[in-house]
Tab-separated table of C-alpha atoms and ligand atoms in Angstrom:
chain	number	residue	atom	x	y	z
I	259	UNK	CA	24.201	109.322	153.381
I	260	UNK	CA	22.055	105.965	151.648
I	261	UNK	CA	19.807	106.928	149.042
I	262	UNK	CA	16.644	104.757	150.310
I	263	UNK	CA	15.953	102.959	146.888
I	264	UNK	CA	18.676	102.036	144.767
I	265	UNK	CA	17.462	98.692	142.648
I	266	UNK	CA	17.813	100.535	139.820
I	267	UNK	CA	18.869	104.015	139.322
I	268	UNK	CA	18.394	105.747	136.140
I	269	UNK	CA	19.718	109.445	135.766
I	270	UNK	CA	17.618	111.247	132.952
I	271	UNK	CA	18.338	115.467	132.505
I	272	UNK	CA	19.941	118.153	134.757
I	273	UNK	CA	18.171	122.016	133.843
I	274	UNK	CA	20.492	124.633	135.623
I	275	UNK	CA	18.161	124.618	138.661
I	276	UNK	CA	16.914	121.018	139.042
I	277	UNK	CA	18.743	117.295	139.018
I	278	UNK	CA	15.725	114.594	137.223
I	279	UNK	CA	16.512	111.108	138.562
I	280	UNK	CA	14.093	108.715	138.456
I	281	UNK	CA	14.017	105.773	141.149
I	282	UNK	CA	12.866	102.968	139.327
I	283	UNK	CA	11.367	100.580	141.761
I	284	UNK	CA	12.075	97.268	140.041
I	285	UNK	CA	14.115	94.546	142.058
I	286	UNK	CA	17.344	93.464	140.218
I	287	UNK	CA	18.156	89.824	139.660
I	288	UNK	CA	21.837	89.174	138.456
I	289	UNK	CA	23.388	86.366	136.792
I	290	UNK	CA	26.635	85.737	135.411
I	291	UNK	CA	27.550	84.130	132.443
I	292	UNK	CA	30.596	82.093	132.019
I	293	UNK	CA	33.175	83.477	130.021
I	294	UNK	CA	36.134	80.974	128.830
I	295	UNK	CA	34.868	76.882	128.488
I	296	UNK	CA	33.226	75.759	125.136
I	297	UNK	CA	30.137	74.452	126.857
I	298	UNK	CA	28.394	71.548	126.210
I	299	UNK	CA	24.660	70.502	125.367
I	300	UNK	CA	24.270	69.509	128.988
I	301	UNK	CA	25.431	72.598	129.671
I	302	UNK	CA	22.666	74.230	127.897
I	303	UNK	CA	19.976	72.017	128.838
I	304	UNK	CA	20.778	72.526	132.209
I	305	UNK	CA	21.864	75.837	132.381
I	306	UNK	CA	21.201	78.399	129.071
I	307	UNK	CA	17.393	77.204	128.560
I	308	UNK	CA	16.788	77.867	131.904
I	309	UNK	CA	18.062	81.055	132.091
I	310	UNK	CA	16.551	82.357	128.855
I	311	UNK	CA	13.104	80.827	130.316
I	312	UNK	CA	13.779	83.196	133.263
I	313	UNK	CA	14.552	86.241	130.941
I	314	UNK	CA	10.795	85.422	128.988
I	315	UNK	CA	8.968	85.193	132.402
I	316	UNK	CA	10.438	87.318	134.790
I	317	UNK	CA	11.837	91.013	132.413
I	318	UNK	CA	9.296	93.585	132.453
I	319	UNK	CA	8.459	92.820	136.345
I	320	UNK	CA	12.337	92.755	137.148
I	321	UNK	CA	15.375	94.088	136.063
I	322	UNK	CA	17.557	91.047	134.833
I	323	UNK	CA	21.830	91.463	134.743
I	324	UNK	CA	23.821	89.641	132.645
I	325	UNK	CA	27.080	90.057	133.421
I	326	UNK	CA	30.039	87.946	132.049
I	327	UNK	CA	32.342	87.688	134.260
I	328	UNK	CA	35.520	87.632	132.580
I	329	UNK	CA	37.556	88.857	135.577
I	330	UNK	CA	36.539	85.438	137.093
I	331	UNK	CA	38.040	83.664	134.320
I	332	UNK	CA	41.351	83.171	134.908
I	333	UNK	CA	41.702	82.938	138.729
I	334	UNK	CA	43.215	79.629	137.513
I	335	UNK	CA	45.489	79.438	134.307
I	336	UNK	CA	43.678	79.628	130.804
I	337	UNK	CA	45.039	80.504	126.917
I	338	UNK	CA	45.013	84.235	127.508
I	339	UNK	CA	45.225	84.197	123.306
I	340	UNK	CA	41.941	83.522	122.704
I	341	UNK	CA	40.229	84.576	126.301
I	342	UNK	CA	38.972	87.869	124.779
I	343	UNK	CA	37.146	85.749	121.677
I	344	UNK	CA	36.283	83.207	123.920
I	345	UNK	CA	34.210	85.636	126.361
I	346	UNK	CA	32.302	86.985	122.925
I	347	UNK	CA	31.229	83.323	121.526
I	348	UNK	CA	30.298	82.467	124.766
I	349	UNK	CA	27.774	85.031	124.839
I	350	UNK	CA	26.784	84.319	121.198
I	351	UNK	CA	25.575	80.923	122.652
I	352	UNK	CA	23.263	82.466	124.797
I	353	UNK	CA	21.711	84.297	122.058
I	354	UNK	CA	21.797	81.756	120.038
I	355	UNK	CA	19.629	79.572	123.036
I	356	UNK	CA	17.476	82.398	122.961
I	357	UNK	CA	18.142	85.242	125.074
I	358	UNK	CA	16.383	88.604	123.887
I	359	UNK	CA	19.282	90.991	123.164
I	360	UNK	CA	16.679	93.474	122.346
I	361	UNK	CA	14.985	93.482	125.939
I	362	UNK	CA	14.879	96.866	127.596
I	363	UNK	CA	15.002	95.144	131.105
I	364	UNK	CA	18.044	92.624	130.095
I	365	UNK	CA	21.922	94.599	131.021
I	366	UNK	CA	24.335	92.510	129.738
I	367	UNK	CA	27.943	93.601	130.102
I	368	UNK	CA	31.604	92.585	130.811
I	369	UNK	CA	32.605	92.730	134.216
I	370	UNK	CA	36.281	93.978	133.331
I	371	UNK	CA	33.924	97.214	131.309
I	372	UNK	CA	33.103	98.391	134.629
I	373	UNK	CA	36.464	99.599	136.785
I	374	UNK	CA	33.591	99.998	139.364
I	375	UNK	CA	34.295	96.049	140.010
I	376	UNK	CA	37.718	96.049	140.622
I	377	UNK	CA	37.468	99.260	143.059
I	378	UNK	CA	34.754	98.014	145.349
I	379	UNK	CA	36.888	94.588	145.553
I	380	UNK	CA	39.839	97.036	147.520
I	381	UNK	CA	37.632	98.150	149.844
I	382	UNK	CA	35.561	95.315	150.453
I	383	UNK	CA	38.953	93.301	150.761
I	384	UNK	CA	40.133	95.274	153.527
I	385	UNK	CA	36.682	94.101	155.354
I	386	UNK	CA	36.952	90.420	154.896
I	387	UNK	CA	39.075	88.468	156.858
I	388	UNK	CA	41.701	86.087	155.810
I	389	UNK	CA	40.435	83.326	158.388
I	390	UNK	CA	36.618	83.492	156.564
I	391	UNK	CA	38.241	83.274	153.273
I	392	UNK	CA	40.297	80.177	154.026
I	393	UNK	CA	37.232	78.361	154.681
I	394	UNK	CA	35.888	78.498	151.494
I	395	UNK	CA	34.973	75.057	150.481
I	396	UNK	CA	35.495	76.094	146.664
I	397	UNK	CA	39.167	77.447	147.197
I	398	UNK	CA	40.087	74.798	149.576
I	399	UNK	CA	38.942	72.185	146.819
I	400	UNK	CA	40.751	73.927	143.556
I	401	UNK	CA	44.005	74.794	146.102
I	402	UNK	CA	44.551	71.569	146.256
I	403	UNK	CA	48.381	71.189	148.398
I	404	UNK	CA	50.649	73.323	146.740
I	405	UNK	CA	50.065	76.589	147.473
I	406	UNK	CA	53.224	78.312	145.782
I	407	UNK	CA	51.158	77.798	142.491
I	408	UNK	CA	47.620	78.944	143.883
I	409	UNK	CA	46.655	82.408	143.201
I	410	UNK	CA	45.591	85.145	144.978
I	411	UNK	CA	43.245	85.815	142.523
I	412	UNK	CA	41.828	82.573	143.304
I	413	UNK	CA	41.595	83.536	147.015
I	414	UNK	CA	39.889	86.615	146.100
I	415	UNK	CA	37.417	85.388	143.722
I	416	UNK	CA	34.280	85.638	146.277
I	417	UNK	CA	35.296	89.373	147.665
I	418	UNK	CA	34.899	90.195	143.486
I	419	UNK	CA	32.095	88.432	143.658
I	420	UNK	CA	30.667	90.244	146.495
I	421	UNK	CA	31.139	93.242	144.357
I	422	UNK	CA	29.437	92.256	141.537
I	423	UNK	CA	26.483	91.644	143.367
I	424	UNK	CA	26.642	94.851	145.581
I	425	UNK	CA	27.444	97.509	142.976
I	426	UNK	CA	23.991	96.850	141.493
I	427	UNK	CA	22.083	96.229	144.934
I	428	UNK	CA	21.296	93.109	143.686
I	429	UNK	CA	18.232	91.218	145.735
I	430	UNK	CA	18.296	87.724	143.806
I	431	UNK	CA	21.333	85.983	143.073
I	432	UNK	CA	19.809	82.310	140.891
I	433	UNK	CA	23.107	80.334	141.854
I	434	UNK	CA	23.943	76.947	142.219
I	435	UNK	CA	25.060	74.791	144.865
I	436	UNK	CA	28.150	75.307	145.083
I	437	UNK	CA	28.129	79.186	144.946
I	438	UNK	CA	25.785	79.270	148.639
I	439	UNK	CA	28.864	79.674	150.179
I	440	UNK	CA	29.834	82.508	148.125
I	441	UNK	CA	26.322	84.058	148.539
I	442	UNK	CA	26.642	84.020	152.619
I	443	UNK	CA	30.014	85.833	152.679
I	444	UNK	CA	28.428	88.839	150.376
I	445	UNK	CA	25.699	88.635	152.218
I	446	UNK	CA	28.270	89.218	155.892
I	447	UNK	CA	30.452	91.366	154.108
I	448	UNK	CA	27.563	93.626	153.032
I	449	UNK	CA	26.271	93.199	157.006
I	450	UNK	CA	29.335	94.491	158.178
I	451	UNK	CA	29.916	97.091	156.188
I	452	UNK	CA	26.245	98.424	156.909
I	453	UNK	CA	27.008	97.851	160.548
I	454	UNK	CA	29.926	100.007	160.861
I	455	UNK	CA	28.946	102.990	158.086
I	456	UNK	CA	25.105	102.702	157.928
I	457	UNK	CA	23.178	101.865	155.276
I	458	UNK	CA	25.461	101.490	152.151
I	459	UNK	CA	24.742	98.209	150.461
I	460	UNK	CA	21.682	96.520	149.681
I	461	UNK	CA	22.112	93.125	151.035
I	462	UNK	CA	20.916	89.738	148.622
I	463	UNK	CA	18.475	87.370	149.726
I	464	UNK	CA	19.829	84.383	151.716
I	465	UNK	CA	20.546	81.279	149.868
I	466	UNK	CA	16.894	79.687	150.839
I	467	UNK	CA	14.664	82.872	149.612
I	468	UNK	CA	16.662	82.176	146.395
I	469	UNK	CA	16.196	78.908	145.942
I	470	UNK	CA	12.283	79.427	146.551
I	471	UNK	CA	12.530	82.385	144.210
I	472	UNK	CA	14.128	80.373	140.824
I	473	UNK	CA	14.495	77.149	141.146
I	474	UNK	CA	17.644	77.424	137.809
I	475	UNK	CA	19.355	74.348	138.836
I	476	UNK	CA	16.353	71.934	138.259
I	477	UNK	CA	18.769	69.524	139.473
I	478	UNK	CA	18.953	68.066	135.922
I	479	UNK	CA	21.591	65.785	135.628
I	480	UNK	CA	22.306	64.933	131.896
I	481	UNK	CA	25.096	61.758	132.067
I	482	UNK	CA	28.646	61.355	130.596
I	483	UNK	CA	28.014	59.723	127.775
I	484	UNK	CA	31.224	56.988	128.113
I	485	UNK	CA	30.401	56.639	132.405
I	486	UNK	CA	26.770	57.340	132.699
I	487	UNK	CA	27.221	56.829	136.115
I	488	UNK	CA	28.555	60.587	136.250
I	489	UNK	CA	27.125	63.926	134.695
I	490	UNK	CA	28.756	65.099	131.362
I	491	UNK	CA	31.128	68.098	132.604
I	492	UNK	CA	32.686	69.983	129.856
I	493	UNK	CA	36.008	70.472	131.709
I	494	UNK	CA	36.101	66.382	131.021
I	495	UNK	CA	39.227	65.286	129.226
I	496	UNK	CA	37.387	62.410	127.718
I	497	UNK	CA	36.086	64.246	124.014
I	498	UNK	CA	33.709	60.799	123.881
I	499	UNK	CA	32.238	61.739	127.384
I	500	UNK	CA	30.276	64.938	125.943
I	501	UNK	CA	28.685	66.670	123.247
I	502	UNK	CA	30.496	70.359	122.833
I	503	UNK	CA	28.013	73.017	120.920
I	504	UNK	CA	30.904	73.441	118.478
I	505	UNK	CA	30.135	69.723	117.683
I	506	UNK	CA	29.925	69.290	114.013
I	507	UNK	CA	26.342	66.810	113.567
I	508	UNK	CA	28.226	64.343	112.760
I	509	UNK	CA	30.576	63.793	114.947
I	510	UNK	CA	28.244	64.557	117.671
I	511	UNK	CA	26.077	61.512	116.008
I	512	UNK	CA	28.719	59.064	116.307
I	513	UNK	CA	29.731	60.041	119.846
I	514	UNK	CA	25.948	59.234	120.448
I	515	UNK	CA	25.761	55.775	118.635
I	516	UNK	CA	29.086	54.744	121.027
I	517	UNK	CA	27.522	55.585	123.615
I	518	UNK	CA	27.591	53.556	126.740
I	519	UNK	CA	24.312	51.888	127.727
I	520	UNK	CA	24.225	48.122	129.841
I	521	UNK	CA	23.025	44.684	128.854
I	522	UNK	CA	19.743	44.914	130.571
I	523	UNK	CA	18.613	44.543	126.860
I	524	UNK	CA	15.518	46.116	127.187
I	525	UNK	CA	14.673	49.666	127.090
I	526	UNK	CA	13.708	51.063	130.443
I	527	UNK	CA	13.299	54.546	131.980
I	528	UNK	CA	15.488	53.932	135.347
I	529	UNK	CA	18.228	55.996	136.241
I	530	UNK	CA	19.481	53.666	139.235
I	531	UNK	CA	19.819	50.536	136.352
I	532	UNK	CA	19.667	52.080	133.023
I	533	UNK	CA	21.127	55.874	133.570
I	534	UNK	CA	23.052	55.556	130.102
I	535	UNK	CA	19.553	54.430	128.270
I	536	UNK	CA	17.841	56.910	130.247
I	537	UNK	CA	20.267	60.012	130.126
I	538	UNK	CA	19.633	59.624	126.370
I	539	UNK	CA	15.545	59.115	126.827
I	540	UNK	CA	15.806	62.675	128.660
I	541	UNK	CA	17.758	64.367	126.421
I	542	UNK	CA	15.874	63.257	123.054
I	543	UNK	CA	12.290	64.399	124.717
I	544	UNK	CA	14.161	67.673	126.218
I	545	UNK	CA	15.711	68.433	122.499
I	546	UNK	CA	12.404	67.614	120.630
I	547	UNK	CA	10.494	69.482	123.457
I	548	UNK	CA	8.103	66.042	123.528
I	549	UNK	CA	6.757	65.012	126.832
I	550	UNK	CA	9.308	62.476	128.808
I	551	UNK	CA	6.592	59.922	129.287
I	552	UNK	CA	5.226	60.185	125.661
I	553	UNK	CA	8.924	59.037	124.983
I	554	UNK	CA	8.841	56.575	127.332
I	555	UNK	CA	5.958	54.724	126.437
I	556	UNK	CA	7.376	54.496	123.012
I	557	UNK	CA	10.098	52.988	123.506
I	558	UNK	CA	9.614	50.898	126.950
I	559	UNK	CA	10.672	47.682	126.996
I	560	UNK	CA	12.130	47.642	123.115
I	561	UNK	CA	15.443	45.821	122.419
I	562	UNK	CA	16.904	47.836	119.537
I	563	UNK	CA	19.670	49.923	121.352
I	564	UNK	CA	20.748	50.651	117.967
I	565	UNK	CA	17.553	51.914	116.285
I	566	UNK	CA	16.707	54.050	119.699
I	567	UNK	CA	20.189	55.309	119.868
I	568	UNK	CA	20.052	56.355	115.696
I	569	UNK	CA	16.733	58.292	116.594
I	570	UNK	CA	18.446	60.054	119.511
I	571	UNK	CA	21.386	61.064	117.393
I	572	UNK	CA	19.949	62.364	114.729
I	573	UNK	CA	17.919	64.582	117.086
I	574	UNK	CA	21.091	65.984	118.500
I	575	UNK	CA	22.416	66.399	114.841
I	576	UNK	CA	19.437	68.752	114.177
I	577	UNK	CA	19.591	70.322	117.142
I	578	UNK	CA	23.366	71.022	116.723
I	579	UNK	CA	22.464	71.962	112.846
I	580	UNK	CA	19.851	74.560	113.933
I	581	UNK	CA	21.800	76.083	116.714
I	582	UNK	CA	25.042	76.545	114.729
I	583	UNK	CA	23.208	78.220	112.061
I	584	UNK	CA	21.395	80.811	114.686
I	585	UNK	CA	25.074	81.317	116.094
I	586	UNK	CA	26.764	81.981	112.747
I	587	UNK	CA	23.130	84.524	112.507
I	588	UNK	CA	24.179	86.394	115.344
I	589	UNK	CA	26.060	89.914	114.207
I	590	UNK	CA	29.116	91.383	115.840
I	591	UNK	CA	28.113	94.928	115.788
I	592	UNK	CA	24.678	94.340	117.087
I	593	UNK	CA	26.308	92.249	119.991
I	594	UNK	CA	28.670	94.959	121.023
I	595	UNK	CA	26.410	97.872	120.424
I	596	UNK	CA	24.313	95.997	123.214
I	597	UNK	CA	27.433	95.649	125.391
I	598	UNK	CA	28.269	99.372	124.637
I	599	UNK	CA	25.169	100.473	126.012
I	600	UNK	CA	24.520	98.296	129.086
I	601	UNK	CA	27.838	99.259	130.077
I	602	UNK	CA	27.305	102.801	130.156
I	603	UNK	CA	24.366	102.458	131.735
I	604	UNK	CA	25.245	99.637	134.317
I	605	UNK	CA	28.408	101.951	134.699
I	606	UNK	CA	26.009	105.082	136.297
I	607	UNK	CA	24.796	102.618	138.903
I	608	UNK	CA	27.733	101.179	139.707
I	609	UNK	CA	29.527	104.792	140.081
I	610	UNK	CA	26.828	106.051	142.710
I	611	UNK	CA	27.512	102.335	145.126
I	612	UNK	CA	31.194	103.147	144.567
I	613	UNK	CA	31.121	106.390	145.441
I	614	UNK	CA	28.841	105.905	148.450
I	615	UNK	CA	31.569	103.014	149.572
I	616	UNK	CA	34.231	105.308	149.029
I	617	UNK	CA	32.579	108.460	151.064
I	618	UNK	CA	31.631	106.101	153.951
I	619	UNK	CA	35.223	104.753	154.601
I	620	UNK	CA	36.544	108.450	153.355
I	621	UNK	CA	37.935	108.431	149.951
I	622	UNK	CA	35.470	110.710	149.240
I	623	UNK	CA	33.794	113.623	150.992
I	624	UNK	CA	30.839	113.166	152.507
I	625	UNK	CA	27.493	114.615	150.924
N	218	ATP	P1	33.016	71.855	134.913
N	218	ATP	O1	33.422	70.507	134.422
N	218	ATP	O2	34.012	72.934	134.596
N	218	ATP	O3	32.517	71.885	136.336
N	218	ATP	P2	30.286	71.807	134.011
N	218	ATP	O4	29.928	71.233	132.676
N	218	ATP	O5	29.991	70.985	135.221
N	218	ATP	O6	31.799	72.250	133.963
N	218	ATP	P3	29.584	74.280	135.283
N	218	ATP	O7	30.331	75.472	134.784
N	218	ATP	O8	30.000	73.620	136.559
N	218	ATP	O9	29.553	73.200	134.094
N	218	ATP	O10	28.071	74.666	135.386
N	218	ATP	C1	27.456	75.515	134.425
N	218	ATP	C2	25.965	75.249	134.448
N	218	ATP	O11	25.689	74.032	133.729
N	218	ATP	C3	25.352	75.073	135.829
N	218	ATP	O12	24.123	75.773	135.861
N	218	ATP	C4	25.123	73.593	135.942
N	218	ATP	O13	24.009	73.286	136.767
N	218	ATP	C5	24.856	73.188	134.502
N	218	ATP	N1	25.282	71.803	134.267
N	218	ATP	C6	26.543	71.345	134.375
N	218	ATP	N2	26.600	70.045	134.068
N	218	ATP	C7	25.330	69.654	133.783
N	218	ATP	C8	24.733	68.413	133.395
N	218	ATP	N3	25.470	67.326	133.250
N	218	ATP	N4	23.404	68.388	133.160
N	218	ATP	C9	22.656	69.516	133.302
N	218	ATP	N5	23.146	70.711	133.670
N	218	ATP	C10	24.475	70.791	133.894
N	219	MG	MG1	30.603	71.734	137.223
């Protein structure tokens, strides 16, 4: 019933006598992009330039999927009036960090494009049990107490994850942290499905073999800039504690020059006593792409706060300058053109694991 290899599947010509499909042979990493939070410039020192870096080293050997998961995006409550904008610009950014939109190995698409993801969430459902999914650390933490209010969606969320990951036998999965959990559970559900049916689902690498195999959270830590004891986090509701990419320069320069520091009074590179001074040391010598200890050594043990903290800000003004500019570069119809045809194509993949979930619990006949 299981094709054997079915990484990537790509269907080419039908003559009246003979079906052409080519089995590529190329493993599949997927990633997902977020879809709905204006992201900051931690966020895409931490997370965007990484991924792009993956893109330039690692398409051509693999294939890389992009998918934006905008089905994800409002398991808890968002402005459903600009969601659908919202997922576009947030792709834009990515492009705009770099990504290669032209790359014949890249797929990006919308999750919500493919009905594929919704369908294999049913069936997978009906193989996960409620008492697994109520130990999720990441639902029991958003739940919170009141669970009139809490979603199922929410409850769902890693079952639709397990789909996106399956549909495209997906071997790496780059996620942080606090997705392992999420990882493990595909990586049962897909077990247990095999178990009972045979072999349906290509199951991911465990959480360790992915670490080892892309190290994308570098464990970079860029600080808040009004508590450098904590990282910036765009969901913040402190505007002072972060620098959006929607930033104008200038008032990304003056949320710089208030930033907090201490009263050491010298200029030291010490996260444990100076993370403020520091936080802003690592992100001028990430943004100029200088070495950290060239940027060190000039400014170790210097007093002016003020003319280290002008230098840094008018890095991030240029940076901000420059990336705006590529954003407002970026063209709509090329965009979606790209979308249109990943879609289609990551649509054919995702048909033939649907339909081979759907013959082995008997939706479908079998072949
Ligand atoms: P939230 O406040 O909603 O948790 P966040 O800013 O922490 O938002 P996430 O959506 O949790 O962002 O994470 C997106 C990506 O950004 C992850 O890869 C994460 O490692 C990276 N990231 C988040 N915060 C930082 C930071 N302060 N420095 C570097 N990378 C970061
Ligand atoms: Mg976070």
């Amino acid at each position: 019933m299981a094709l054997p290899v079915r990484e990537s599947h790509l269907y080419i010509g039908v003559s009246n006598r003979v079906r052409y499909t080519i089995y590529m042979t190329k493993q599949t990493i997927l990633t997902g992009i977020r879809s709905n939070e204006e992201p900051t410039i931690a966020n895409y020192l931490g997370a965007f330039v990484p991924m792009v870096r993956m893109q330039q080293e690692l398409a051509g050997e693999y294939q890389i999927n992009m998918f934006v998961p905008d089905l994800h995006s409002f398991t808890t409550p968002v402005d459903h009036d600009d969601l659908y904008a919202k997922t576009l610009m947030n792709l834009k950014y990515f492009i705009a960090a770099g990504l290669d939109i032209d790359d014949q190995d890249t797929y990006i698409y919308r999750q919500s494009y493919i009905p594929a993801h919704s369908e294999l969430t049913w069936v997978l459902d009906c193989f996960t049990y409620v008492g697994e999914m109520s130990r999720m650390t990441q639902f029991k933490d958003k739940s919170g107490e009141n669970s009139d209010s809490i979603t199922m969606g929410l409850y769902n969320y890693p079952v639709l994850m397990a789909a996106d990951i399956l549909l495209y036998g997906a071997t790496y999965v780059p996620v942080g942290e606090d997705q392992f959990q999420h990882l493990e559970i595909t990586r049962d559900i897909a077990s247990r499905f095999n178990n009972k049916f045979g072999d349906v689902f290509t199951v991911p690498l465990d959480t360790k073999a992915q670490t080892s195999f892309i190290n994308r959270d570098s464990g970079l830590r860029i600080r808040s800039l009004s508590d450098p004891t904590k990282k910036m986090s765009k969901s913040a509701t402190d505007e002072k504690s972060k620098i959006l990419l929607s930033d104008s320069p200038e008032v990304a320069k003056q949320k710089i020059m208030s930033a907090t520091t201490d009263s050491v009074g010298e200029i030291h590179y010490n996260f444990e006593t100076q993370p403020g001074i520091s936080s802003l040391l690592q992100m001028y010598a990430l943004l100029t792409g200088r070495k950290q200890e060239e940027v060190n050594a000039q400014w170790e043990g210097k007093s002016q706060y003020g003319e280290f903290k002008a230098v840094v800000a008018s890095a991030v003004a240029d940076f901000l300058e420059h990336f705006q500019a590529r954003l407002a570069a970026i063209s709509d119809e090329e965009l979606l053109a790209k979308l249109e045809r990943s879609e289609r194509a990551m649509t054919e993949v995702a048909n033939q694991t649907l339909l081979r979930a759907q013959q082995a619990v008997g939706l479908r006949p079998r072949a």
